[in-house]
Amino acid sequence: MTSEPTAPKPSRRADLLAIVFVVVAVGVAVWALRDDFPSMVDALGKISWWRPLLAFAGIVLGLLATAEVWKHCLAALGSPVTSRAAREIFFPAQVGKYLPGSVWPFLAQMKFARERGVPGGSALLAGSVFLVIHMVTSVLVGALLLVSQPDLVSRFGWAGVCVPLALVLLHPRVINWLATKLAKRSGTTPPELRWSGLVRPLLWMLPAWVGYGAAAYLLADPFTDSVLRLAVVCTGAFALGWLVGLLVFLAPAGVGAREAVLILALTPLLGAPAAATVSLLLRVGHTLADLVLALRYGLARARRAAPAESNGTISNSPNTA
């Protein structure tokens, strides 16, 4: 019988370093932008009230698509669940990324998945495959930034270099190896992933990046006459910002790192004050969307679990809607 995996353990040292990183990053950002604050206030006034609302909707749609990515990763590992069940596991767990340390979402996913009869090891591996697919697609989408903004090659040329590597990472054998390494603390042996199991999660990343890019475009549009170029830059910049935020693992939810990439990429089109304003609004929008979805599906999960707990049982069917 396969043993239940050992959950990754939080590190107090990593937590402390993360807190220090956020404090320093915020301090540096405030100091660097101190002369631009009046211009940022003016830029904020140029953004009509309906734009943040539509941008928030785009972010929510993008996040809902990522829940489908995670769901199909789980299905490819032999533990299918419904979309509703996936959301009740995925979104309440995702708020853990705002805590210092990088293990909290994985710990929560394992706990909530067990409530649905899904082995903790499968949830841990699904989270690992999810990150690999996110990373690969972020490089490919981020490369669009270089196509539309040749003058940014000096700043983000590494993304173009990473494209061939990302294409290699798409191969199932490589993803299998990476997923196993990322979940090396799992006591389970994952099933062999095949192309057929990776196609759906890869395709669901398309509406995710489109939703995020549309949100950035809606906020940045008042500051330039560009349309197609701005849309491509916004989408590519957010994808690269997400990747950098992930790689800078000390930053909870990529705080500071993602915004730095967005400001660098958007400044040539919008100017520094407007780019900073857009990046901050996107951070607020994503944080609110994460909290709203976590609350929405966390409450649904609690309502579903309450009757079972009152009867002293918890449903073991992974397909319970």
Tab-separated table of C-alpha atoms in Angstrom:
chain	number	residue	atom	x	y	z
A	1	MET	CA	0.000	0.000	0.000
A	2	THR	CA	1.281	3.435	-0.906
A	3	SER	CA	1.942	5.602	2.098
A	4	GLU	CA	0.513	9.083	2.406
A	5	PRO	CA	3.148	11.675	1.446
A	6	THR	CA	5.064	13.764	3.905
A	7	ALA	CA	3.843	17.340	3.624
A	8	PRO	CA	6.435	20.013	2.910
A	9	LYS	CA	7.469	21.803	6.081
A	10	PRO	CA	7.507	25.580	6.528
A	11	SER	CA	10.859	27.181	7.263
A	12	ARG	CA	11.052	29.936	9.884
A	13	ARG	CA	14.229	31.280	8.309
A	14	ALA	CA	12.529	31.478	4.898
A	15	ASP	CA	9.519	33.178	6.480
A	16	LEU	CA	11.747	35.805	8.102
A	17	LEU	CA	13.639	36.408	4.858
A	18	ALA	CA	10.345	36.827	3.007
A	19	ILE	CA	9.146	39.446	5.495
A	20	VAL	CA	12.447	41.317	5.235
A	21	PHE	CA	12.276	41.135	1.421
A	22	VAL	CA	8.785	42.658	1.301
A	23	VAL	CA	9.709	45.454	3.702
A	24	VAL	CA	12.864	46.292	1.741
A	25	ALA	CA	11.101	46.029	-1.644
A	26	VAL	CA	8.293	48.351	-0.562
A	27	GLY	CA	10.784	50.779	0.942
A	28	VAL	CA	12.905	50.859	-2.213
A	29	ALA	CA	9.815	51.317	-4.396
A	30	VAL	CA	8.524	54.210	-2.292
A	31	TRP	CA	11.929	55.893	-2.389
A	32	ALA	CA	12.339	55.389	-6.149
A	33	LEU	CA	8.866	56.743	-6.915
A	34	ARG	CA	8.827	59.532	-4.340
A	35	ASP	CA	9.118	62.265	-7.002
A	36	ASP	CA	6.435	60.643	-9.166
A	37	PHE	CA	3.673	60.508	-6.558
A	38	PRO	CA	1.895	63.688	-7.788
A	39	SER	CA	2.033	62.387	-11.377
A	40	MET	CA	0.732	59.005	-10.232
A	41	VAL	CA	-2.245	60.693	-8.584
A	42	ASP	CA	-2.912	62.563	-11.832
A	43	ALA	CA	-2.640	59.285	-13.773
A	44	LEU	CA	-5.110	57.630	-11.436
A	45	GLY	CA	-7.591	60.416	-12.164
A	46	LYS	CA	-7.414	59.656	-15.901
A	47	ILE	CA	-8.652	56.087	-15.407
A	48	SER	CA	-12.457	56.023	-15.638
A	49	TRP	CA	-14.286	54.251	-12.811
A	50	TRP	CA	-15.554	51.445	-15.069
A	51	ARG	CA	-12.089	50.387	-16.179
A	52	PRO	CA	-10.998	48.899	-12.822
A	53	LEU	CA	-14.344	47.068	-12.622
A	54	LEU	CA	-13.885	45.467	-16.052
A	55	ALA	CA	-10.239	44.786	-15.262
A	56	PHE	CA	-11.322	43.013	-12.082
A	57	ALA	CA	-13.714	40.873	-14.142
A	58	GLY	CA	-10.869	39.961	-16.500
A	59	ILE	CA	-8.696	38.958	-13.557
A	60	VAL	CA	-11.463	36.803	-12.081
A	61	LEU	CA	-11.984	35.050	-15.422
A	62	GLY	CA	-8.247	34.433	-15.663
A	63	LEU	CA	-8.143	32.960	-12.168
A	64	LEU	CA	-11.143	30.728	-12.891
A	65	ALA	CA	-9.250	29.424	-15.918
A	66	THR	CA	-6.235	28.574	-13.731
A	67	ALA	CA	-8.504	26.505	-11.487
A	68	GLU	CA	-9.391	24.510	-14.603
A	69	VAL	CA	-5.681	24.084	-15.308
A	70	TRP	CA	-5.177	22.628	-11.821
A	71	LYS	CA	-8.279	20.434	-12.196
A	72	HIS	CA	-6.987	18.922	-15.446
A	73	CYS	CA	-3.530	18.414	-13.939
A	74	LEU	CA	-5.213	16.454	-11.168
A	75	ALA	CA	-7.234	14.446	-13.700
A	76	ALA	CA	-4.067	13.618	-15.656
A	77	LEU	CA	-2.674	12.145	-12.441
A	78	GLY	CA	-5.670	9.847	-12.048
A	79	SER	CA	-7.797	11.867	-9.587
A	80	PRO	CA	-10.603	13.564	-11.550
A	81	VAL	CA	-12.883	16.024	-9.760
A	82	THR	CA	-15.632	18.373	-10.914
A	83	SER	CA	-14.959	22.036	-11.622
A	84	ARG	CA	-16.839	23.024	-8.470
A	85	ALA	CA	-14.816	20.617	-6.343
A	86	ALA	CA	-11.575	21.869	-7.898
A	87	ARG	CA	-12.482	25.474	-7.081
A	88	GLU	CA	-13.340	24.596	-3.483
A	89	ILE	CA	-9.878	23.067	-3.125
A	90	PHE	CA	-7.854	25.447	-5.257
A	91	PHE	CA	-9.022	28.950	-4.352
A	92	PRO	CA	-9.090	28.695	-0.532
A	93	ALA	CA	-5.603	27.194	-0.748
A	94	GLN	CA	-4.275	29.921	-3.049
A	95	VAL	CA	-4.466	32.654	-0.417
A	96	GLY	CA	-1.577	30.850	1.257
A	97	LYS	CA	0.737	32.365	-1.343
A	98	TYR	CA	0.392	35.715	0.425
A	99	LEU	CA	1.979	34.266	3.555
A	100	PRO	CA	5.760	34.208	3.987
A	101	GLY	CA	7.167	30.965	2.633
A	102	SER	CA	6.169	29.026	-0.486
A	103	VAL	CA	4.647	25.845	0.945
A	104	TRP	CA	1.303	27.062	2.313
A	105	PRO	CA	-0.736	26.610	-0.898
A	106	PHE	CA	0.581	23.049	-1.210
A	107	LEU	CA	-0.241	22.240	2.403
A	108	ALA	CA	-3.766	23.617	2.039
A	109	GLN	CA	-4.357	21.848	-1.289
A	110	MET	CA	-3.369	18.531	0.280
A	111	LYS	CA	-5.720	19.084	3.229
A	112	PHE	CA	-8.714	20.230	1.187
A	113	ALA	CA	-8.167	17.543	-1.455
A	114	ARG	CA	-8.346	14.790	1.171
A	115	GLU	CA	-11.818	16.071	2.095
A	116	ARG	CA	-12.840	15.204	-1.461
A	117	GLY	CA	-11.313	11.751	-1.292
A	118	VAL	CA	-8.278	12.801	-3.339
A	119	PRO	CA	-4.917	11.487	-2.069
A	120	GLY	CA	-2.700	14.236	-0.692
A	121	GLY	CA	0.144	13.039	-2.907
A	122	SER	CA	-1.954	13.539	-6.041
A	123	ALA	CA	-2.778	17.117	-4.961
A	124	LEU	CA	0.905	17.794	-4.267
A	125	LEU	CA	1.951	16.483	-7.675
A	126	ALA	CA	-0.896	18.332	-9.416
A	127	GLY	CA	0.344	21.569	-7.841
A	128	SER	CA	3.836	20.813	-9.143
A	129	VAL	CA	2.657	20.101	-12.689
A	130	PHE	CA	0.495	23.231	-12.466
A	131	LEU	CA	3.583	25.340	-11.700
A	132	VAL	CA	5.569	23.771	-14.541
A	133	ILE	CA	2.796	24.509	-17.056
A	134	HIS	CA	2.479	28.051	-15.701
A	135	MET	CA	6.222	28.601	-16.049
A	136	VAL	CA	6.443	27.200	-19.570
A	137	THR	CA	3.497	29.189	-20.891
A	138	SER	CA	4.648	32.371	-19.143
A	139	VAL	CA	7.933	32.206	-21.057
A	140	LEU	CA	6.165	31.617	-24.377
A	141	VAL	CA	3.630	34.404	-23.801
A	142	GLY	CA	6.309	36.710	-22.385
A	143	ALA	CA	8.329	36.302	-25.573
A	144	LEU	CA	5.579	38.242	-27.352
A	145	LEU	CA	6.842	41.272	-25.474
A	146	LEU	CA	10.147	41.116	-27.349
A	147	VAL	CA	8.399	40.825	-30.711
A	148	SER	CA	6.300	43.928	-30.094
A	149	GLN	CA	8.959	45.929	-28.247
A	150	PRO	CA	12.410	45.331	-29.797
A	151	ASP	CA	13.837	48.127	-27.640
A	152	LEU	CA	13.152	45.977	-24.570
A	153	VAL	CA	15.446	43.167	-25.718
A	154	SER	CA	18.241	44.603	-23.577
A	155	ARG	CA	16.031	44.291	-20.487
A	156	PHE	CA	14.153	41.073	-21.208
A	157	GLY	CA	16.328	39.334	-23.769
A	158	TRP	CA	16.616	36.380	-21.405
A	159	ALA	CA	12.980	35.558	-22.176
A	160	GLY	CA	13.838	34.979	-25.832
A	161	VAL	CA	16.740	32.760	-24.823
A	162	CYS	CA	14.386	30.759	-22.595
A	163	VAL	CA	11.890	30.032	-25.405
A	164	PRO	CA	13.738	26.956	-26.766
A	165	LEU	CA	14.137	25.699	-23.195
A	166	ALA	CA	10.423	26.207	-22.580
A	167	LEU	CA	9.568	24.208	-25.692
A	168	VAL	CA	11.736	21.378	-24.394
A	169	LEU	CA	9.996	21.566	-21.010
A	170	LEU	CA	6.667	20.954	-22.745
A	171	HIS	CA	7.657	17.380	-23.507
A	172	PRO	CA	5.783	14.951	-21.238
A	173	ARG	CA	8.973	13.120	-20.247
A	174	VAL	CA	10.534	16.367	-19.027
A	175	ILE	CA	7.363	17.435	-17.195
A	176	ASN	CA	7.147	13.999	-15.595
A	177	TRP	CA	10.716	14.347	-14.359
A	178	LEU	CA	10.218	17.920	-13.133
A	179	ALA	CA	6.922	17.115	-11.422
A	180	THR	CA	8.489	14.208	-9.592
A	181	LYS	CA	11.437	16.359	-8.496
A	182	LEU	CA	9.203	19.201	-7.342
A	183	ALA	CA	7.146	16.741	-5.330
A	184	LYS	CA	10.088	14.613	-4.188
A	185	ARG	CA	8.775	14.581	-0.631
A	186	SER	CA	5.723	12.697	-1.836
A	187	GLY	CA	5.682	9.034	-0.934
A	188	THR	CA	3.644	8.240	-4.055
A	189	THR	CA	4.734	7.264	-7.546
A	190	PRO	CA	2.841	9.436	-10.030
A	191	PRO	CA	1.246	7.890	-13.122
A	192	GLU	CA	3.039	8.531	-16.390
A	193	LEU	CA	1.822	11.791	-17.909
A	194	ARG	CA	1.162	11.733	-21.651
A	195	TRP	CA	0.488	14.421	-24.248
A	196	SER	CA	-3.225	13.667	-24.081
A	197	GLY	CA	-3.233	14.559	-20.383
A	198	LEU	CA	-1.295	17.805	-20.861
A	199	VAL	CA	-3.237	19.275	-23.782
A	200	ARG	CA	-6.213	20.468	-21.727
A	201	PRO	CA	-4.269	22.207	-18.938
A	202	LEU	CA	-2.076	23.872	-21.575
A	203	LEU	CA	-5.113	25.095	-23.524
A	204	TRP	CA	-6.766	26.449	-20.360
A	205	MET	CA	-3.735	28.695	-19.809
A	206	LEU	CA	-4.725	30.647	-22.931
A	207	PRO	CA	-7.851	32.272	-21.425
A	208	ALA	CA	-5.905	32.816	-18.205
A	209	TRP	CA	-3.219	34.920	-19.901
A	210	VAL	CA	-5.827	36.662	-22.083
A	211	GLY	CA	-7.827	37.627	-18.987
A	212	TYR	CA	-4.759	39.011	-17.213
A	213	GLY	CA	-3.594	40.847	-20.334
A	214	ALA	CA	-7.048	42.343	-20.908
A	215	ALA	CA	-7.103	43.632	-17.322
A	216	ALA	CA	-3.756	45.374	-17.811
A	217	TYR	CA	-4.839	46.749	-21.188
A	218	LEU	CA	-8.032	48.269	-19.775
A	219	LEU	CA	-6.053	50.164	-17.151
A	220	ALA	CA	-3.235	51.239	-19.489
A	221	ASP	CA	-5.341	52.246	-22.507
A	222	PRO	CA	-6.004	55.880	-21.420
A	223	PHE	CA	-2.288	56.674	-21.598
A	224	THR	CA	-1.512	55.701	-25.208
A	225	ASP	CA	-3.112	55.557	-28.660
A	226	SER	CA	-1.639	52.122	-29.289
A	227	VAL	CA	-4.106	49.232	-29.435
A	228	LEU	CA	-2.656	45.942	-30.659
A	229	ARG	CA	0.849	46.763	-29.501
A	230	LEU	CA	-0.379	47.745	-26.050
A	231	ALA	CA	-2.465	44.559	-25.767
A	232	VAL	CA	0.544	42.391	-26.640
A	233	VAL	CA	2.869	44.289	-24.315
A	234	CYS	CA	0.423	44.118	-21.404
A	235	THR	CA	-0.085	40.376	-21.799
A	236	GLY	CA	3.593	39.593	-22.317
A	237	ALA	CA	4.700	41.867	-19.474
A	238	PHE	CA	2.286	40.306	-17.021
A	239	ALA	CA	3.418	36.815	-18.010
A	240	LEU	CA	7.073	37.720	-17.465
A	241	GLY	CA	6.177	39.513	-14.246
A	242	TRP	CA	4.427	36.386	-12.980
A	243	LEU	CA	7.481	34.281	-13.826
A	244	VAL	CA	9.921	36.645	-12.132
A	245	GLY	CA	7.640	36.822	-9.095
A	246	LEU	CA	7.708	33.032	-8.887
A	247	LEU	CA	11.481	32.809	-9.289
A	248	VAL	CA	12.016	35.434	-6.599
A	249	PHE	CA	10.667	32.931	-4.106
A	250	LEU	CA	11.218	35.254	-1.140
A	251	ALA	CA	8.428	37.509	-2.416
A	252	PRO	CA	4.988	36.291	-1.249
A	253	ALA	CA	2.767	36.162	-4.361
A	254	GLY	CA	5.583	37.882	-6.274
A	255	VAL	CA	5.049	41.185	-4.455
A	256	GLY	CA	7.504	43.786	-5.707
A	257	ALA	CA	9.147	41.581	-8.330
A	258	ARG	CA	6.084	41.399	-10.592
A	259	GLU	CA	5.473	45.131	-10.309
A	260	ALA	CA	9.099	45.914	-11.202
A	261	VAL	CA	8.813	43.955	-14.456
A	262	LEU	CA	5.497	45.589	-15.346
A	263	ILE	CA	6.864	49.078	-14.743
A	264	LEU	CA	9.976	48.413	-16.851
A	265	ALA	CA	7.919	46.969	-19.709
A	266	LEU	CA	5.129	49.554	-19.721
A	267	THR	CA	7.224	52.705	-19.179
A	268	PRO	CA	8.245	53.099	-22.873
A	269	LEU	CA	4.566	53.229	-23.849
A	270	LEU	CA	2.963	54.931	-20.856
A	271	GLY	CA	5.671	56.812	-18.984
A	272	ALA	CA	6.934	55.849	-15.534
A	273	PRO	CA	4.136	57.395	-13.388
A	274	ALA	CA	1.337	55.797	-15.427
A	275	ALA	CA	3.184	52.451	-15.595
A	276	ALA	CA	3.599	52.463	-11.813
A	277	THR	CA	-0.076	53.345	-11.320
A	278	VAL	CA	-1.230	50.533	-13.616
A	279	SER	CA	1.031	47.978	-11.942
A	280	LEU	CA	-0.229	48.932	-8.470
A	281	LEU	CA	-3.870	48.758	-9.578
A	282	LEU	CA	-3.237	45.312	-11.041
A	283	ARG	CA	-1.743	44.172	-7.749
A	284	VAL	CA	-4.787	45.440	-5.853
A	285	GLY	CA	-7.120	43.807	-8.363
A	286	HIS	CA	-5.404	40.421	-8.192
A	287	THR	CA	-5.287	40.466	-4.413
A	288	LEU	CA	-8.992	41.323	-4.164
A	289	ALA	CA	-9.871	38.669	-6.743
A	290	ASP	CA	-7.892	36.030	-4.831
A	291	LEU	CA	-9.654	36.971	-1.594
A	292	VAL	CA	-13.137	37.096	-3.151
A	293	LEU	CA	-12.742	33.694	-4.828
A	294	ALA	CA	-11.218	32.186	-1.692
A	295	LEU	CA	-14.140	33.488	0.374
A	296	ARG	CA	-16.736	32.394	-2.184
A	297	TYR	CA	-15.495	28.821	-2.519
A	298	GLY	CA	-14.231	28.577	1.047
A	299	LEU	CA	-17.748	29.234	2.332
A	300	ALA	CA	-19.147	26.721	-0.166
A	301	ARG	CA	-16.634	24.147	1.040
A	302	ALA	CA	-17.550	24.856	4.689
A	303	ARG	CA	-21.279	24.494	3.967
A	304	ARG	CA	-20.688	21.207	2.182
A	305	ALA	CA	-18.451	19.844	4.929
A	306	ALA	CA	-20.710	20.867	7.845
A	307	PRO	CA	-23.448	18.208	7.373
A	308	ALA	CA	-20.846	15.472	6.888
A	309	GLU	CA	-18.973	16.487	10.029
A	310	SER	CA	-22.197	16.638	12.049
A	311	ASN	CA	-22.829	13.037	11.021
A	312	GLY	CA	-19.264	12.109	11.819
A	313	THR	CA	-18.407	11.392	8.198
A	314	ILE	CA	-16.777	13.154	5.293
A	315	SER	CA	-17.607	12.364	1.697
A	316	ASN	CA	-14.933	10.223	0.044
A	317	SER	CA	-16.167	10.663	-3.483
A	318	PRO	CA	-13.808	12.805	-5.585
A	319	ASN	CA	-16.652	13.610	-7.949
A	320	THR	CA	-18.977	15.059	-5.330
A	321	ALA	CA	-20.354	18.308	-6.656
